[in-house]
Short mmCIF file of C-alpha atoms and ligand atoms in Angstrom, two decimals:
data_model
loop_
_atom_site.label_atom_id
_atom_site.label_comp_id
_atom_site.label_asym_id
_atom_site.label_seq_id
_atom_site.Cartn_x
_atom_site.Cartn_y
_atom_site.Cartn_z
CA MET A 1 -0.07 14.32 16.36
CA ARG A 2 -1.16 11.24 18.11
CA GLY A 3 -4.20 10.87 15.90
CA LYS A 4 -2.22 11.32 12.75
CA ARG A 5 0.40 8.81 13.80
CA SER A 6 -2.24 6.36 14.81
CA LYS A 7 -3.81 6.52 11.38
CA GLN A 8 -0.43 6.13 9.80
CA TYR A 9 0.29 3.02 11.86
CA ARG A 10 -3.02 1.48 10.99
CA LYS A 11 -2.29 1.94 7.34
CA LEU A 12 1.19 0.56 7.76
CA MET A 13 -0.08 -2.58 9.42
CA GLU A 14 -2.65 -3.00 6.68
CA GLN A 15 0.17 -2.91 4.20
CA PHE A 16 2.05 -5.55 6.15
CA SER A 17 -1.06 -7.65 6.19
CA MET A 18 -1.68 -7.35 2.49
CA THR A 19 1.86 -7.81 1.32
CA PHE A 20 3.25 -10.21 3.89
CA GLY A 21 0.19 -11.91 5.29
CA PHE A 22 0.22 -10.61 8.86
CA ARG A 23 -2.82 -11.47 10.90
CA GLU A 24 -4.14 -10.96 14.39
CA PRO A 25 -3.14 -11.71 16.95
CA TYR A 26 0.17 -10.21 15.97
CA GLN A 27 3.06 -12.12 17.50
CA ILE A 28 5.42 -9.56 18.92
CA LEU A 29 8.90 -10.56 19.97
CA VAL A 30 9.96 -8.34 22.82
CA ASP A 31 13.54 -8.00 23.99
CA ALA A 32 14.81 -7.57 27.55
CA GLU A 33 15.60 -3.89 27.14
CA MET A 34 12.13 -3.20 25.84
CA ILE A 35 10.65 -4.68 28.98
CA LYS A 36 12.95 -2.69 31.21
CA ASP A 37 12.29 0.55 29.39
CA ALA A 38 8.56 0.06 29.41
CA ASN A 39 8.68 -0.41 33.16
CA ARG A 40 10.94 2.57 33.57
CA CYS A 41 8.39 4.85 31.98
CA THR A 42 5.51 2.96 33.59
CA MET A 43 4.09 1.99 30.29
CA ASP A 44 1.58 -0.81 30.03
CA LEU A 45 3.61 -2.62 27.42
CA ALA A 46 1.04 -5.09 26.13
CA ALA A 47 -1.69 -2.47 25.92
CA ARG A 48 0.56 -0.02 24.16
CA LEU A 49 1.71 -2.63 21.68
CA GLN A 50 -1.88 -3.38 20.92
CA SER A 51 -2.82 0.21 20.25
CA THR A 52 0.29 0.69 18.16
CA VAL A 53 -0.39 -2.16 15.76
CA HIS A 54 -4.15 -1.66 15.90
CA GLY A 55 -4.97 -5.21 16.68
CA LYS A 56 -4.76 -8.04 19.17
CA VAL A 57 -1.25 -8.95 20.12
CA LYS A 58 0.56 -11.91 21.54
CA PRO A 59 3.81 -10.68 23.09
CA LEU A 60 6.59 -13.24 23.15
CA ILE A 61 9.97 -13.33 24.83
CA THR A 62 12.80 -15.66 23.95
CA GLN A 63 14.60 -17.83 26.44
CA CYS A 64 17.77 -15.82 25.98
CA GLU A 65 16.03 -12.54 26.69
CA ILE A 66 14.34 -13.71 29.85
CA ARG A 67 17.60 -15.16 31.07
CA LYS A 68 19.09 -11.70 30.76
CA LEU A 69 16.35 -10.35 32.96
CA TYR A 70 17.03 -13.01 35.58
CA ALA A 71 20.70 -12.13 35.44
CA ASP A 72 19.81 -8.52 36.27
CA LYS A 73 17.48 -9.54 39.00
CA ASP A 74 19.25 -7.57 41.70
CA GLN A 75 19.29 -4.33 39.83
CA PRO A 76 16.62 -1.74 40.45
CA GLY A 77 13.42 -2.78 38.75
CA GLY A 78 14.84 -6.23 38.15
CA ASN A 79 11.98 -8.09 39.72
CA ALA A 80 9.31 -6.01 38.08
CA ALA A 81 10.90 -6.71 34.73
CA ILE A 82 10.84 -10.43 35.39
CA GLU A 83 7.24 -10.30 36.50
CA LEU A 84 6.23 -8.51 33.34
CA ALA A 85 8.20 -10.91 31.17
CA LYS A 86 6.49 -13.84 32.82
CA THR A 87 3.14 -12.61 31.59
CA PHE A 88 4.37 -13.09 28.03
CA GLU A 89 4.56 -16.33 26.23
CA ARG A 90 7.97 -17.91 26.05
CA ARG A 91 9.45 -18.35 22.60
CA ARG A 92 11.77 -21.30 22.50
CA CYS A 93 14.78 -20.08 20.65
CA GLY A 94 16.59 -23.31 21.42
CA HIS A 95 19.61 -21.67 22.98
CA HIS A 96 19.73 -23.83 26.08
CA PRO A 97 21.89 -22.90 29.01
CA ASP A 98 23.85 -26.13 28.84
CA GLU A 99 24.83 -25.37 25.29
CA TYR A 100 25.03 -21.64 25.76
CA PRO A 101 26.21 -20.81 29.27
CA LYS A 102 25.65 -17.18 28.43
CA PRO A 103 22.47 -16.10 26.67
CA LEU A 104 22.98 -15.10 23.08
CA GLU A 105 23.27 -11.48 22.10
CA THR A 106 19.84 -10.12 21.27
CA ILE A 107 20.84 -9.58 17.67
CA GLU A 108 21.83 -13.21 17.21
CA CYS A 109 18.92 -14.68 19.08
CA MET A 110 16.45 -12.52 17.15
CA ARG A 111 18.01 -13.35 13.84
CA SER A 112 17.77 -17.07 14.48
CA VAL A 113 14.15 -16.79 15.55
CA VAL A 114 12.90 -14.42 12.87
CA ASP A 115 14.82 -15.86 9.96
CA PRO A 116 15.87 -19.35 11.02
CA LYS A 117 17.04 -20.43 7.60
CA SER A 118 18.70 -17.18 6.57
CA THR A 119 16.46 -16.80 3.59
CA GLY A 120 15.82 -13.15 4.30
CA GLU A 121 12.21 -13.86 5.10
CA ASN A 122 10.22 -13.34 8.25
CA LYS A 123 9.00 -16.88 8.27
CA HIS A 124 6.63 -16.73 11.21
CA ARG A 125 5.52 -13.15 10.61
CA TYR A 126 6.87 -11.70 13.81
CA VAL A 127 6.63 -8.11 14.79
CA VAL A 128 9.76 -7.19 16.75
CA ALA A 129 9.88 -4.71 19.59
CA SER A 130 13.50 -3.97 20.35
CA GLN A 131 15.30 -1.05 21.92
CA SER A 132 18.50 -1.87 20.10
CA LEU A 133 19.17 0.05 16.93
CA ASP A 134 21.58 -2.65 15.79
CA VAL A 135 18.91 -5.28 16.16
CA ARG A 136 16.40 -3.24 14.23
CA ARG A 137 18.90 -2.44 11.54
CA MET A 138 19.63 -6.12 11.11
CA LEU A 139 15.92 -6.88 10.90
CA ARG A 140 15.26 -4.21 8.31
CA ALA A 141 17.20 -6.33 5.88
CA ILE A 142 14.76 -9.17 6.40
CA ARG A 143 11.63 -8.78 4.36
CA GLY A 144 8.44 -7.86 6.12
CA VAL A 145 9.38 -7.24 9.74
CA PRO A 146 7.37 -4.52 11.49
CA LEU A 147 9.68 -2.88 14.03
CA ILE A 148 8.74 -1.16 17.24
CA TYR A 149 10.73 0.79 19.80
CA ILE A 150 10.16 3.24 22.60
CA LYS A 151 11.55 6.72 22.38
CA ARG A 152 10.96 9.14 25.23
CA SER A 153 7.93 7.25 26.47
CA VAL A 154 6.43 7.15 23.00
CA MET A 155 6.03 3.90 21.17
CA ILE A 156 7.14 4.10 17.58
CA LEU A 157 6.35 1.82 14.69
CA GLU A 158 9.08 2.18 12.10
CA PRO A 159 8.14 2.92 8.51
CA MET A 160 8.47 -0.07 6.26
CA ALA A 161 12.11 -0.79 5.48
CA ASP A 162 13.32 -0.29 1.92
CA GLU A 163 13.68 -3.97 1.36
CA SER A 164 10.05 -4.52 2.24
CA VAL A 165 8.84 -1.45 0.40
CA GLN A 166 10.34 -2.78 -2.78
CA ILE A 167 8.47 -6.00 -2.41
CA ARG A 168 5.29 -4.17 -1.72
CA GLU A 169 5.74 -1.98 -4.77
CA ARG A 170 6.56 -4.91 -6.96
CA GLU A 171 3.44 -6.62 -5.77
CA GLU A 172 1.33 -3.56 -6.39
CA LYS A 173 2.76 -3.09 -9.84
CA ARG A 174 1.97 -6.64 -10.64
CA LYS A 175 -1.63 -6.17 -9.60
CA PHE A 176 -1.82 -2.88 -11.41
CA ARG A 177 -0.51 -4.42 -14.60
CA ALA A 178 -2.99 -7.22 -14.38
CA GLU A 179 -5.79 -4.74 -14.03
CA LEU A 180 -4.44 -2.59 -16.79
CA LYS A 181 -4.34 -5.56 -19.07
CA ASN A 182 -7.98 -6.15 -18.41
CA THR A 183 -9.08 -2.61 -18.96
CA LEU A 184 -6.86 -2.21 -21.99
CA GLY A 185 -8.44 -5.20 -23.55
CA LYS A 186 -11.82 -3.70 -22.93
CA ARG A 187 -10.80 -0.34 -24.20
CA LYS A 188 -9.39 -1.70 -27.40
CA ARG A 189 -12.64 -3.37 -28.07
CA GLU A 190 -14.46 -0.17 -27.36
CA GLU A 191 -12.20 1.83 -29.57
CA LYS A 192 -12.78 -0.49 -32.42
CA GLU A 193 -16.46 -0.04 -32.08
CA GLU A 194 -15.99 3.64 -31.79
CA ARG A 195 -13.92 3.89 -34.87
CA ASN A 196 -16.48 2.03 -36.84
CA GLY A 197 -19.07 4.45 -35.77
CA ASP A 198 -16.96 7.52 -36.02
CA ASP A 199 -16.65 8.18 -39.68
CA GLY A 200 -19.74 10.26 -40.06
CA GLU A 201 -19.41 11.70 -36.64
CA GLY A 202 -16.17 13.49 -37.26
CA ASP A 203 -17.67 15.76 -39.87
CA ASP A 204 -20.32 17.09 -37.67
CA ASP A 205 -20.24 20.71 -36.74
CA GLY A 206 -19.82 19.78 -33.17
CA SER A 207 -22.59 21.93 -31.86
CA GLU A 208 -24.44 19.14 -30.17
CA SER A 209 -24.81 19.43 -26.48
CA ASP A 210 -24.38 16.57 -24.10
CA ASN A 211 -28.05 16.16 -23.71
CA GLU A 212 -28.70 16.01 -27.36
CA LYS A 213 -26.08 13.42 -27.70
CA ALA A 214 -27.48 11.41 -24.90
CA THR A 215 -30.91 11.40 -26.37
CA GLN A 216 -29.54 10.52 -29.71
CA ALA A 217 -27.76 7.65 -28.21
CA SER A 218 -30.81 6.28 -26.58
CA THR A 219 -33.00 6.81 -29.61
CA SER A 220 -30.40 5.29 -31.81
CA GLU A 221 -31.22 2.01 -30.27
CA LYS A 222 -34.64 2.14 -31.73
CA LYS A 223 -33.60 3.41 -35.13
CA PRO A 224 -30.18 1.96 -35.40
CA LYS A 225 -28.56 3.40 -38.48
CA LYS A 226 -29.73 6.92 -38.33
CA ASN A 227 -26.95 8.28 -36.23
CA ARG A 228 -23.69 7.32 -37.82
CA GLY A 229 -23.75 4.43 -35.49
CA ILE A 230 -23.07 5.93 -32.11
CA LYS A 231 -23.16 2.76 -30.21
CA GLY A 232 -26.36 2.53 -28.38
CA ALA A 233 -26.22 2.83 -24.69
CA ASN A 234 -22.55 2.65 -23.90
CA PRO A 235 -22.03 5.77 -21.80
CA LEU A 236 -18.30 5.32 -21.75
CA SER A 237 -17.84 5.61 -25.42
CA MET A 238 -20.24 8.48 -25.50
CA LYS A 239 -18.18 10.49 -23.13
CA LYS A 240 -15.01 9.76 -24.91
CA LYS A 241 -16.30 10.99 -28.18
CA LYS A 242 -17.17 14.34 -26.87
CA PRO A 243 -13.64 15.57 -26.85
CA GLN A 244 -13.55 15.46 -30.55
CA GLN A 245 -15.90 18.33 -30.73
CA LEU A 246 -13.32 20.76 -29.55
CA PRO A 247 -10.65 20.08 -32.05
CA LYS A 248 -13.24 20.29 -34.70
CA LYS A 249 -13.44 24.01 -34.57
CA GLU A 250 -9.87 24.13 -35.52
CA ALA A 251 -9.48 20.97 -37.35
CA GLY A 252 -12.84 20.99 -38.94
CA LYS A 253 -11.29 21.94 -42.23
CA LYS A 254 -9.01 18.99 -42.31
CA PRO A 255 -10.74 15.89 -41.02
CA GLU A 256 -7.55 13.83 -40.92
CA ALA A 257 -6.43 15.76 -37.89
CA VAL A 258 -9.50 14.63 -36.09
CA SER A 259 -8.85 11.04 -36.71
CA ASP A 260 -5.28 11.37 -35.51
CA ALA A 261 -6.24 12.89 -32.30
CA PRO A 262 -8.81 10.70 -30.63
CA ALA A 263 -6.99 8.94 -27.89
CA LYS A 264 -5.42 11.91 -26.17
CA ARG A 265 -8.07 14.43 -26.81
CA LYS A 266 -10.86 12.30 -25.61
CA ARG A 267 -9.38 12.23 -22.22
CA ARG A 268 -8.84 15.88 -21.99
CA LYS A 269 -12.29 16.80 -23.00
CA LYS A 270 -13.76 14.53 -20.54
CA THR A 271 -12.16 16.25 -17.64
CA LYS A 272 -13.03 19.57 -19.07
CA SER A 273 -16.65 18.94 -19.32
CA GLU A 274 -16.62 17.51 -15.85
CA ASN A 275 -15.18 20.70 -14.56
CA GLY A 276 -17.76 22.60 -16.44
CA ALA A 277 -15.12 24.59 -18.26
CA GLU A 278 -15.92 26.24 -21.52
CA PRO A 279 -14.92 23.81 -24.18
CA SER A 280 -14.01 26.48 -26.63
CA ALA A 281 -12.11 28.53 -24.09
CA GLN A 282 -8.58 28.47 -25.41
CA GLU A 283 -6.52 26.39 -27.67
CA PRO A 284 -3.41 25.84 -25.54
CA ALA A 285 -5.36 24.13 -22.86
CA PRO A 286 -5.96 20.89 -24.71
CA SER A 287 -2.38 19.75 -25.11
CA ASN A 288 -1.48 20.65 -21.55
CA ALA A 289 -4.36 18.82 -20.11
CA GLY A 290 -3.59 15.83 -22.20
CA GLU A 291 -0.07 15.66 -20.84
CA GLU A 292 -1.18 15.82 -17.30
CA ASN A 293 -2.95 12.61 -17.80
ZN1 ZN B 301 17.98 -17.37 22.15
#
């Protein structure tokens, strides 16, 4: 369980890094309750934070939060909490005692620190460790805030909030589309070449084996025209053509069918031959396989 979760958290933090630009040392805003709870279950807070986010951490505590700890000084564990908090860097939230005789509620202080301009963005790329569900819920609405809490002595890194997931997906789609554009461009070019070379090819009896084809391809470089123009050494187009051999058995009588088919069938065949399946096995297989892709 621990191992699995650990892997999961590593991946999650990688996603935060890629999509939102998080970097080590991770700045982790810790609230007063988090410090108290960590002490209560004798957890080495800084060390545990570090192993949870899989990287160096810089724990921070706001002025408001440490004031709360001082206010609870006389309660059991009060001093220990203060001592622990003192080892963390102070984050100036700007809520001075003269202006704010009482420290701000955690939810308000955190909001002002994480998203000072209310733009819905985690401007300084804080990770937040808070024991308050309300605080975490508020922060889930801000894009790109990794959230941590302790539950029964176990430190939990929340899955990415919907808001952030959407951004991540949008970003990935964008990248994917860009790549697709590139490969599509390439493929179109290849298909053109293929089509030019195909005309004779389609009428073949389709009995050639891979090897024969391969050798043909390589020899065709030396004697160019002989082989209905299979393009020399392009292994990609070679593989793609193969699929056409299957349909041929059926469609051999009417060549038009062959020329209709290429795009889908090519794919299917390819996987088939990779699996080592009998090409001529059954007819239904082709269309199914094509759809899967
Ligand atoms: Zn504050």
